[in-house]
Short mmCIF file of N, CA, C and O in Angstrom, two decimals:
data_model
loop_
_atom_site.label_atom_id
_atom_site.label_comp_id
_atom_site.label_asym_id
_atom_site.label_seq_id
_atom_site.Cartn_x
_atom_site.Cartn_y
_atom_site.Cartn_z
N UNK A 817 -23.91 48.68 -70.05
CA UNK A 817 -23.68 47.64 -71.01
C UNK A 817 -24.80 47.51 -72.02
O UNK A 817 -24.55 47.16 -73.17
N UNK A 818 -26.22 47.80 -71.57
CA UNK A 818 -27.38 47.54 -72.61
C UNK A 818 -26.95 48.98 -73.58
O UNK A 818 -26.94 48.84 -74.81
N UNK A 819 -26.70 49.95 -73.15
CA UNK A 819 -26.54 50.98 -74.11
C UNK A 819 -25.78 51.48 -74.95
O UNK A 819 -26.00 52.42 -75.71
N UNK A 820 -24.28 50.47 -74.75
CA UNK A 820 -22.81 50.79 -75.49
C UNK A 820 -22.87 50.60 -76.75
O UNK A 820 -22.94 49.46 -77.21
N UNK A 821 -22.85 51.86 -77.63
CA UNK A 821 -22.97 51.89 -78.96
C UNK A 821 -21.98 52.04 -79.56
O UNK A 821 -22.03 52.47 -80.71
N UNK A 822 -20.41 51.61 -78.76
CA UNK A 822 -19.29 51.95 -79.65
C UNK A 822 -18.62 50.76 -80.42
O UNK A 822 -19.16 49.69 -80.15
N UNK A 823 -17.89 50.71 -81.05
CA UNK A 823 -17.32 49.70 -81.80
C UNK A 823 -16.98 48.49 -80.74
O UNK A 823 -17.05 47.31 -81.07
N UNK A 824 -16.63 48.88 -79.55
CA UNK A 824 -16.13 47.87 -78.63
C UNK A 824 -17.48 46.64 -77.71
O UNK A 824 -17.40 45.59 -77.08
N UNK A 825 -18.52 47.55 -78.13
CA UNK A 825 -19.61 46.93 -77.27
C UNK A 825 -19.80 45.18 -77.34
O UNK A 825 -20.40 44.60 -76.44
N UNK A 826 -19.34 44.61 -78.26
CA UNK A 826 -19.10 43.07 -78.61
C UNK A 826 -18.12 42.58 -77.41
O UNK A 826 -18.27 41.56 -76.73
N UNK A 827 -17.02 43.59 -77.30
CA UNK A 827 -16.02 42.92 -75.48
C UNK A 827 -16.94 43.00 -74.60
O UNK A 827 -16.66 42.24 -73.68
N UNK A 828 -17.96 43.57 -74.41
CA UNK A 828 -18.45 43.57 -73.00
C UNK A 828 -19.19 42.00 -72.69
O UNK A 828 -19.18 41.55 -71.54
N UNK A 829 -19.90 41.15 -74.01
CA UNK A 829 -20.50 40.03 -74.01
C UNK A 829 -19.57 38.86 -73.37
O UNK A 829 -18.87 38.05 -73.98
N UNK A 830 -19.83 39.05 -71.63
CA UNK A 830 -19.07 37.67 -71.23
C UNK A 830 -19.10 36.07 -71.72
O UNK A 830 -18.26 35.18 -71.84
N UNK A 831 -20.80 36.24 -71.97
CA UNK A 831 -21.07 34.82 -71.94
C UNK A 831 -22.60 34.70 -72.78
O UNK A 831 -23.47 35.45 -72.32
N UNK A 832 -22.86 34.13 -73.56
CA UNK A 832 -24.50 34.13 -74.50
C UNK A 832 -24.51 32.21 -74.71
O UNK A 832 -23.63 31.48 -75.17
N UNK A 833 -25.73 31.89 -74.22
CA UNK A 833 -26.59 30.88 -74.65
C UNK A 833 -27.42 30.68 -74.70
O UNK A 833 -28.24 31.37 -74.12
N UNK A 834 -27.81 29.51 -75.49
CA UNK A 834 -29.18 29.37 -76.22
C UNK A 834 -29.81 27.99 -74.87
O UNK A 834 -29.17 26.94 -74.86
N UNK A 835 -30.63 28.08 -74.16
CA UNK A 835 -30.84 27.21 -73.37
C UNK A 835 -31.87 26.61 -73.93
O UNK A 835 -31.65 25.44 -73.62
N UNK A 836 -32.93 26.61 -74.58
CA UNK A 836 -33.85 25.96 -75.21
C UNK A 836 -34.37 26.38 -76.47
O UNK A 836 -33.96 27.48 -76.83
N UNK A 837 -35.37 25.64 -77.45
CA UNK A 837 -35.89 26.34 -77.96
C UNK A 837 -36.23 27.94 -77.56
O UNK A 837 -36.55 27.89 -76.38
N UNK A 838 -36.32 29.48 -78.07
CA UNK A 838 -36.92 30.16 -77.65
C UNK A 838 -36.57 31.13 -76.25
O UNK A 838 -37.02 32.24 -75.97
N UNK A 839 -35.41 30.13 -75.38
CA UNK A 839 -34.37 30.74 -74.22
C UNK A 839 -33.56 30.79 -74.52
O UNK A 839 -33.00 30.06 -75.34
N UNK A 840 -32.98 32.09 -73.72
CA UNK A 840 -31.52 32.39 -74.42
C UNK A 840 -30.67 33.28 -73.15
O UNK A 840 -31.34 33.89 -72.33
N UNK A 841 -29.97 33.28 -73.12
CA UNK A 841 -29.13 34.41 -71.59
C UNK A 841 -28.03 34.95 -72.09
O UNK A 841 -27.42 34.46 -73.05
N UNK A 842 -27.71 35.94 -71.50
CA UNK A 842 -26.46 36.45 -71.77
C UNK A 842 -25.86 37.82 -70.56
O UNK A 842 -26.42 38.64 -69.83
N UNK A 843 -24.77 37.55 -70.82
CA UNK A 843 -23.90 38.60 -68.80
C UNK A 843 -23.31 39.41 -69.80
O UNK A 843 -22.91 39.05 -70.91
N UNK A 844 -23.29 40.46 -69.34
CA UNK A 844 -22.35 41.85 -70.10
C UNK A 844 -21.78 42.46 -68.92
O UNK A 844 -22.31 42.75 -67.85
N UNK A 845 -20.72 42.57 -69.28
CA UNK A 845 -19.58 43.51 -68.35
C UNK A 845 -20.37 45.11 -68.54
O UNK A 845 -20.60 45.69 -69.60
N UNK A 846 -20.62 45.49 -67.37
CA UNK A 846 -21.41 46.51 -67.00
C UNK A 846 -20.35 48.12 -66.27
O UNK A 846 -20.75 49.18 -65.79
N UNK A 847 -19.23 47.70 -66.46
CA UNK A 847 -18.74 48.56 -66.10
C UNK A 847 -18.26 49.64 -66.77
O UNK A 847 -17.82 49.13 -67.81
N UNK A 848 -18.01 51.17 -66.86
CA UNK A 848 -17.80 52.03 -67.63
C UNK A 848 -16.19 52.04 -68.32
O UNK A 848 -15.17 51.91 -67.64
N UNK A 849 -16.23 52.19 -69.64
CA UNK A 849 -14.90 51.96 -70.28
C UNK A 849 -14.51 53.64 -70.40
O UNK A 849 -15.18 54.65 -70.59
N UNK A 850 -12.92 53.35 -70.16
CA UNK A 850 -12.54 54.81 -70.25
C UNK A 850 -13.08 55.69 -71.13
O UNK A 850 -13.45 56.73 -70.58
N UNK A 851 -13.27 55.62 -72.49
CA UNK A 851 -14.13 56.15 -73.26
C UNK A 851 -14.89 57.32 -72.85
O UNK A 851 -14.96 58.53 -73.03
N UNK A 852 -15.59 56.04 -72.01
CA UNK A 852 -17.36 56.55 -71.75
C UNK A 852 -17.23 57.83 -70.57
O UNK A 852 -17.82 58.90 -70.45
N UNK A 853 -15.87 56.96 -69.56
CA UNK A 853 -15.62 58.36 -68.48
C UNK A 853 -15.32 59.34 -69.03
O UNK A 853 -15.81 60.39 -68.61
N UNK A 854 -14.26 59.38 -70.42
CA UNK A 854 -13.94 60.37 -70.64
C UNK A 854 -15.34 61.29 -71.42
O UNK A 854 -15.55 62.45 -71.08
N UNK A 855 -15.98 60.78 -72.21
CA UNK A 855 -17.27 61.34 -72.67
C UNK A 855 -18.57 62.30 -71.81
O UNK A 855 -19.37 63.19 -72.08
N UNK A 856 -18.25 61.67 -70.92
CA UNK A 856 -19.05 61.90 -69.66
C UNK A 856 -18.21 62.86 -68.72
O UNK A 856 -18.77 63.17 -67.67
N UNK A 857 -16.96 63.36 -68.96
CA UNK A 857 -16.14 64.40 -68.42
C UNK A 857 -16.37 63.82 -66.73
O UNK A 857 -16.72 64.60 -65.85
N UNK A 858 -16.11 62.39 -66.48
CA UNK A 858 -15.84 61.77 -65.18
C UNK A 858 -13.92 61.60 -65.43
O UNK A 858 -13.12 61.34 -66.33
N UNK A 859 -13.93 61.96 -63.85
CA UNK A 859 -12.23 61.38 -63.59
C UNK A 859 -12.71 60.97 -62.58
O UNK A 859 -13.76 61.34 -62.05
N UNK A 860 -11.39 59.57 -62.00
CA UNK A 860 -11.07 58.70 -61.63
C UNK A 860 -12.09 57.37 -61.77
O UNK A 860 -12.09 56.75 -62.83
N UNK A 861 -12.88 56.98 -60.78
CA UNK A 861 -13.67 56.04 -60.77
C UNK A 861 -14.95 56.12 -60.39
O UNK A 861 -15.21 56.00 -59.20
N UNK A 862 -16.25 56.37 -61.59
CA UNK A 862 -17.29 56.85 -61.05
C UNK A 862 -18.20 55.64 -60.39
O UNK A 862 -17.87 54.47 -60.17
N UNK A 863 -19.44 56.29 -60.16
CA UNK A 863 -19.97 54.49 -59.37
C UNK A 863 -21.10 54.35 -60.67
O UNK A 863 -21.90 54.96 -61.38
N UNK A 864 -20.51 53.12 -60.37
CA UNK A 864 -21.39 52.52 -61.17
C UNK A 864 -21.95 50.89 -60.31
O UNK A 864 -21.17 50.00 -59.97
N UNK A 865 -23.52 50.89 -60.11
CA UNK A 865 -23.84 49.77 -59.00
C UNK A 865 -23.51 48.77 -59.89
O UNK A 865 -22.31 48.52 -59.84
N UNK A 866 -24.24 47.98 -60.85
CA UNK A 866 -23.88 46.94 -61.17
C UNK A 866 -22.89 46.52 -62.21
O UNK A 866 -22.87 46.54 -63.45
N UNK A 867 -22.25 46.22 -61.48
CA UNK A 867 -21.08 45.43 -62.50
C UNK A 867 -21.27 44.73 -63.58
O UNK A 867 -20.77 45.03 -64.67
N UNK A 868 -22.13 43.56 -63.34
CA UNK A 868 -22.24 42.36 -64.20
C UNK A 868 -24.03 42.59 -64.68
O UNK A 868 -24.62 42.77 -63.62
N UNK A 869 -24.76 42.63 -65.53
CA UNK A 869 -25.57 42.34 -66.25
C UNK A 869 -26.20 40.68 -66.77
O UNK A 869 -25.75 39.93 -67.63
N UNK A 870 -27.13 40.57 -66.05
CA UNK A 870 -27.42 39.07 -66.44
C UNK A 870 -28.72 39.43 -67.47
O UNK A 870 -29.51 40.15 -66.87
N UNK A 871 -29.05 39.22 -68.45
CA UNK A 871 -30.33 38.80 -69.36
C UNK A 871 -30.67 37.81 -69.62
O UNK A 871 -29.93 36.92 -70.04
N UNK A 872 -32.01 37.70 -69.41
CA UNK A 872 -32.76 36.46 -69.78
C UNK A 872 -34.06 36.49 -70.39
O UNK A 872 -35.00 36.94 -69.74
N UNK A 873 -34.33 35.85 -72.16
CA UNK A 873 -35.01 35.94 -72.43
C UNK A 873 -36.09 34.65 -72.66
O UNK A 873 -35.66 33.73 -73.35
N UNK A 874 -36.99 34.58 -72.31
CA UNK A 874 -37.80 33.58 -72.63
C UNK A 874 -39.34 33.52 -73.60
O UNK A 874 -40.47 33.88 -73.28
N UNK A 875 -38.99 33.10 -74.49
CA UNK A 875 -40.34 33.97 -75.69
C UNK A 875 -40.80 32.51 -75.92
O UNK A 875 -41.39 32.37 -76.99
N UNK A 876 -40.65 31.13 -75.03
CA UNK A 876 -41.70 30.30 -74.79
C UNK A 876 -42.33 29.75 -74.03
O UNK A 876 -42.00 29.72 -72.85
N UNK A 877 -43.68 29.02 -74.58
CA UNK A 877 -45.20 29.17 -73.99
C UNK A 877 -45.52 28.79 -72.73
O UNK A 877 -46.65 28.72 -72.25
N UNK A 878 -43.87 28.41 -71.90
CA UNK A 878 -43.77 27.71 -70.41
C UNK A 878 -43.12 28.21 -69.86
O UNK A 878 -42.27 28.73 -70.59
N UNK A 879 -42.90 28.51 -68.37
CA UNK A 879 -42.11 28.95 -67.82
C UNK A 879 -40.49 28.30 -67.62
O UNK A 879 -40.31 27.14 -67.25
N UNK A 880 -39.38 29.27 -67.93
CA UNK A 880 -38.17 27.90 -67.66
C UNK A 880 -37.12 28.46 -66.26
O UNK A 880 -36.87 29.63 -65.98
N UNK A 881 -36.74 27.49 -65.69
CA UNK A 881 -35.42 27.23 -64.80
C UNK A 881 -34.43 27.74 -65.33
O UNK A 881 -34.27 27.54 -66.54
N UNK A 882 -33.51 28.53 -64.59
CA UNK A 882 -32.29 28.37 -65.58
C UNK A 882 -31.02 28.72 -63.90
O UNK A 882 -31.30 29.22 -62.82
N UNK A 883 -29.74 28.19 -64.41
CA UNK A 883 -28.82 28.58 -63.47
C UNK A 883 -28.44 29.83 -63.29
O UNK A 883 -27.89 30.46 -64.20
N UNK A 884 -28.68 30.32 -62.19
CA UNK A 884 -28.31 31.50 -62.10
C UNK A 884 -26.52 31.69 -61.78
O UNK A 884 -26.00 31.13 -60.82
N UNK A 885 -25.89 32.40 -62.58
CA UNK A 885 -24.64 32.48 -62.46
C UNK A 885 -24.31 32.82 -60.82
O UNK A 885 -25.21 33.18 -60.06
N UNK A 886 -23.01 32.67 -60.42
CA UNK A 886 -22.07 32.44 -58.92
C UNK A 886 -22.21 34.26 -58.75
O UNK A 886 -21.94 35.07 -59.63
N UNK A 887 -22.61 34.52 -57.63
CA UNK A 887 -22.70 36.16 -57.14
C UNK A 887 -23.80 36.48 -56.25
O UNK A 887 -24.46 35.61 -55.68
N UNK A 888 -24.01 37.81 -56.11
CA UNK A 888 -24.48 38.24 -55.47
C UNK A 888 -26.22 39.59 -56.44
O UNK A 888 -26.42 40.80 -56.49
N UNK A 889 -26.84 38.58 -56.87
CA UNK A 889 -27.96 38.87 -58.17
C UNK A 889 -29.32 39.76 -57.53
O UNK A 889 -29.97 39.64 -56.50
N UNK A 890 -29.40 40.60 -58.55
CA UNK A 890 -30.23 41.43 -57.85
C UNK A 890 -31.36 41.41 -58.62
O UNK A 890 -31.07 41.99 -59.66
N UNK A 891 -32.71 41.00 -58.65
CA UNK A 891 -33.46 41.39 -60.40
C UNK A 891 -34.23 42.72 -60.21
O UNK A 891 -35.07 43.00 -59.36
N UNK A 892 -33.55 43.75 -61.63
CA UNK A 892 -33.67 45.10 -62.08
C UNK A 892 -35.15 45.02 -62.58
O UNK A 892 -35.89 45.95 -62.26
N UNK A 893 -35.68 43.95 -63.37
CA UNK A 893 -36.80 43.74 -64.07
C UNK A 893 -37.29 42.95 -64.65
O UNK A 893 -36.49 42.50 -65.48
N UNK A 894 -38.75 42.22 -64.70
CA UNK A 894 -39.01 40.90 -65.29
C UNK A 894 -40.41 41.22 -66.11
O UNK A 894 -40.68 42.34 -66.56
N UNK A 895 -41.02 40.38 -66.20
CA UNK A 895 -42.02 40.70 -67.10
C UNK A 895 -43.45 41.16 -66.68
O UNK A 895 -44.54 40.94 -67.20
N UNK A 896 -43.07 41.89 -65.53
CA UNK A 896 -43.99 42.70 -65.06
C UNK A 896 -44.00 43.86 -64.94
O UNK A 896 -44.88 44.68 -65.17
N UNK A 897 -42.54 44.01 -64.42
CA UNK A 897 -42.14 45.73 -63.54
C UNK A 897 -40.91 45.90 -64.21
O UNK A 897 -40.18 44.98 -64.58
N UNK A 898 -40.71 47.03 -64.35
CA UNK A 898 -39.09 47.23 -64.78
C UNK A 898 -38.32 48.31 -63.78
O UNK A 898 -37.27 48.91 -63.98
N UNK A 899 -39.35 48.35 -62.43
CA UNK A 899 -38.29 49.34 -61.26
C UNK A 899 -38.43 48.16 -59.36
O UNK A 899 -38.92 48.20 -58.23
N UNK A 900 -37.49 47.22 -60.36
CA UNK A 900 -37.54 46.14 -59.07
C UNK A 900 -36.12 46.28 -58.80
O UNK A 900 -35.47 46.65 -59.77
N UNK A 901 -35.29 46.04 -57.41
CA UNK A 901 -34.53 46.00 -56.77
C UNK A 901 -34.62 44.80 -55.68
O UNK A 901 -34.39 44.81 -54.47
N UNK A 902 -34.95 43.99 -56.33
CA UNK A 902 -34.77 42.72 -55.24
C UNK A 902 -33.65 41.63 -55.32
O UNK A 902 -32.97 41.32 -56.30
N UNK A 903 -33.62 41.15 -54.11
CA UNK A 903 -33.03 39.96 -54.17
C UNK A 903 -32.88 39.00 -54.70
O UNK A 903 -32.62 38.18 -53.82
N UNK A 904 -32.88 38.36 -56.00
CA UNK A 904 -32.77 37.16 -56.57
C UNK A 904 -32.94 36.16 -56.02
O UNK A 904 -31.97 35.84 -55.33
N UNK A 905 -34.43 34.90 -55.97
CA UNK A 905 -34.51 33.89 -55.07
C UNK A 905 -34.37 32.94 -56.16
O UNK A 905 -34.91 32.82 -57.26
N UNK A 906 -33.40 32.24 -55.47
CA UNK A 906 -33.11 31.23 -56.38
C UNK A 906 -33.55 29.62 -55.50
O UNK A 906 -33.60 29.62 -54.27
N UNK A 907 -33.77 28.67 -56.10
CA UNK A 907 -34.42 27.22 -55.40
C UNK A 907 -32.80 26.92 -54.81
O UNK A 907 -31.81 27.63 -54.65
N UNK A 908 -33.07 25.70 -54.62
CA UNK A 908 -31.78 24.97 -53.54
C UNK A 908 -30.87 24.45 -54.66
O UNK A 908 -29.67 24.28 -54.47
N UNK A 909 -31.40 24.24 -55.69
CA UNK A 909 -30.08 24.09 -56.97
C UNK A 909 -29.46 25.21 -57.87
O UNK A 909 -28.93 25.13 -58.98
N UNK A 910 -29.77 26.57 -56.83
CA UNK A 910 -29.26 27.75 -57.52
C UNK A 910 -29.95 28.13 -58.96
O UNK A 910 -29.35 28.97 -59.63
N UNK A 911 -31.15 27.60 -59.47
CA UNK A 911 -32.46 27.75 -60.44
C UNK A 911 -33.02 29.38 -60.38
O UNK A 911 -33.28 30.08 -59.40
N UNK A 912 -33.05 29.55 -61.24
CA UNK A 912 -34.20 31.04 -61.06
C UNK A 912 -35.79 31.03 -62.30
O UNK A 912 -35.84 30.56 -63.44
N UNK A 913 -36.67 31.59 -61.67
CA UNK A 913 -37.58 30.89 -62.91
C UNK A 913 -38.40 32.21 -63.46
O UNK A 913 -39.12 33.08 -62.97
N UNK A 914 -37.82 31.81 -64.91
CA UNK A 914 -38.69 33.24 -65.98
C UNK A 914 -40.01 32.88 -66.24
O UNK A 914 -40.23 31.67 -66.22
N UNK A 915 -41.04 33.68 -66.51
CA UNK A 915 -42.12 33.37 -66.47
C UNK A 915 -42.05 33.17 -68.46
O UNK A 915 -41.22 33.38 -69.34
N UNK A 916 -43.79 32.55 -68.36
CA UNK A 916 -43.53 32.14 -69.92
C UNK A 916 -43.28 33.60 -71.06
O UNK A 916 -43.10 34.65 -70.44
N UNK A 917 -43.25 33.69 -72.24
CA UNK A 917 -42.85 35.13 -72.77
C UNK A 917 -42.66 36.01 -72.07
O UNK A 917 -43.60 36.77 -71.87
N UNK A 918 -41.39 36.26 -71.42
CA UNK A 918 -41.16 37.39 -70.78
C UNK A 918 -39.69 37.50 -70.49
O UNK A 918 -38.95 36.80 -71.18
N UNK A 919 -39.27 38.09 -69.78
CA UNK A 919 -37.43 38.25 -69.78
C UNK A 919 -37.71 38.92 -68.76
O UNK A 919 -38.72 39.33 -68.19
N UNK A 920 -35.68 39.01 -68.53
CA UNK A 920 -35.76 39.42 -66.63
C UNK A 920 -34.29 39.80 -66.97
O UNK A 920 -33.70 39.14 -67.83
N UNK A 921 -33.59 40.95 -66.27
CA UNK A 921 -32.69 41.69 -66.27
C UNK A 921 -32.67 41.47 -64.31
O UNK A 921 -33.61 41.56 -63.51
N UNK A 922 -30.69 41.06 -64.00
CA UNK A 922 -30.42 41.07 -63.34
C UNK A 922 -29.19 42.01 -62.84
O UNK A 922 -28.41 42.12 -63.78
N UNK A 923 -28.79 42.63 -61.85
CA UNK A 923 -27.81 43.12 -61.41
C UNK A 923 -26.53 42.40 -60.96
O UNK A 923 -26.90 41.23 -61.01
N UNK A 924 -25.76 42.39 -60.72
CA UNK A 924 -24.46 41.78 -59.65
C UNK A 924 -23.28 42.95 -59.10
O UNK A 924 -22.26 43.37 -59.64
N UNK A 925 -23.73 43.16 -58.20
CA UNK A 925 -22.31 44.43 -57.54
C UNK A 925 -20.76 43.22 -57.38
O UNK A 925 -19.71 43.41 -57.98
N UNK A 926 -20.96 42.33 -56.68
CA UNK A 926 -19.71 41.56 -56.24
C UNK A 926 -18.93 41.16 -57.49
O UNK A 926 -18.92 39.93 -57.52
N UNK A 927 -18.12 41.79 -58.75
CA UNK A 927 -17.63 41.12 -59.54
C UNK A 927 -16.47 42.08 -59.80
O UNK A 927 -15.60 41.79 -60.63
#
């Protein structure tokens, strides 16, 4: 989904908001469009791990909360590392927290 350069790449944008000054999120349908199988000389159904794509950007001077969407979230990368495979810890109100200027790329297989 971060790389779809075809005319269609605007369908993949499930969901985009602006949560504060400076925060912003957005989920992209992560799954391969026939197209791409066919480009890629794949038949039937190749794997592809994450389904759903969560982004989150935060380019202010505090760290923010934000809801983490209903699933099963994995974070790919935050503003440290970009070869993380972890679990998504979220607080007891389902919160996840970006650090100040920085962004965080999440996974979701269950969608």
């Amino acid at each position: 989904g971060l790389w779809d350069k075809t005319p269609a790449a605007a369908e993949r944008m499930l969901q985009k908001q602006v949560r504060a000054p400076g925060v912003v999120t957005f989920r992209l349908d992560n799954r391969l469009r026939e197209e791409q199988k066919a480009a890629a000389g794949c038949s039937g159904e190749p794997e592809n791990q994450w389904k759903e794509l969560f982004v989150l950007y935060n380019a202010s001077e505090e760290p923010v909360k934000i809801p983490l969407p209903k699933g099963e979230w994995m974070v790919l990368a935050d503003g440290q590392r970009t070869d993380i495979c972890e679990k998504a810890q979220a607080d007891s109100r389902g919160m996840i927290q970006a650090a100040a200027c920085s962004g965080m790329i999440l996974g979701c297989v269950d969608r």
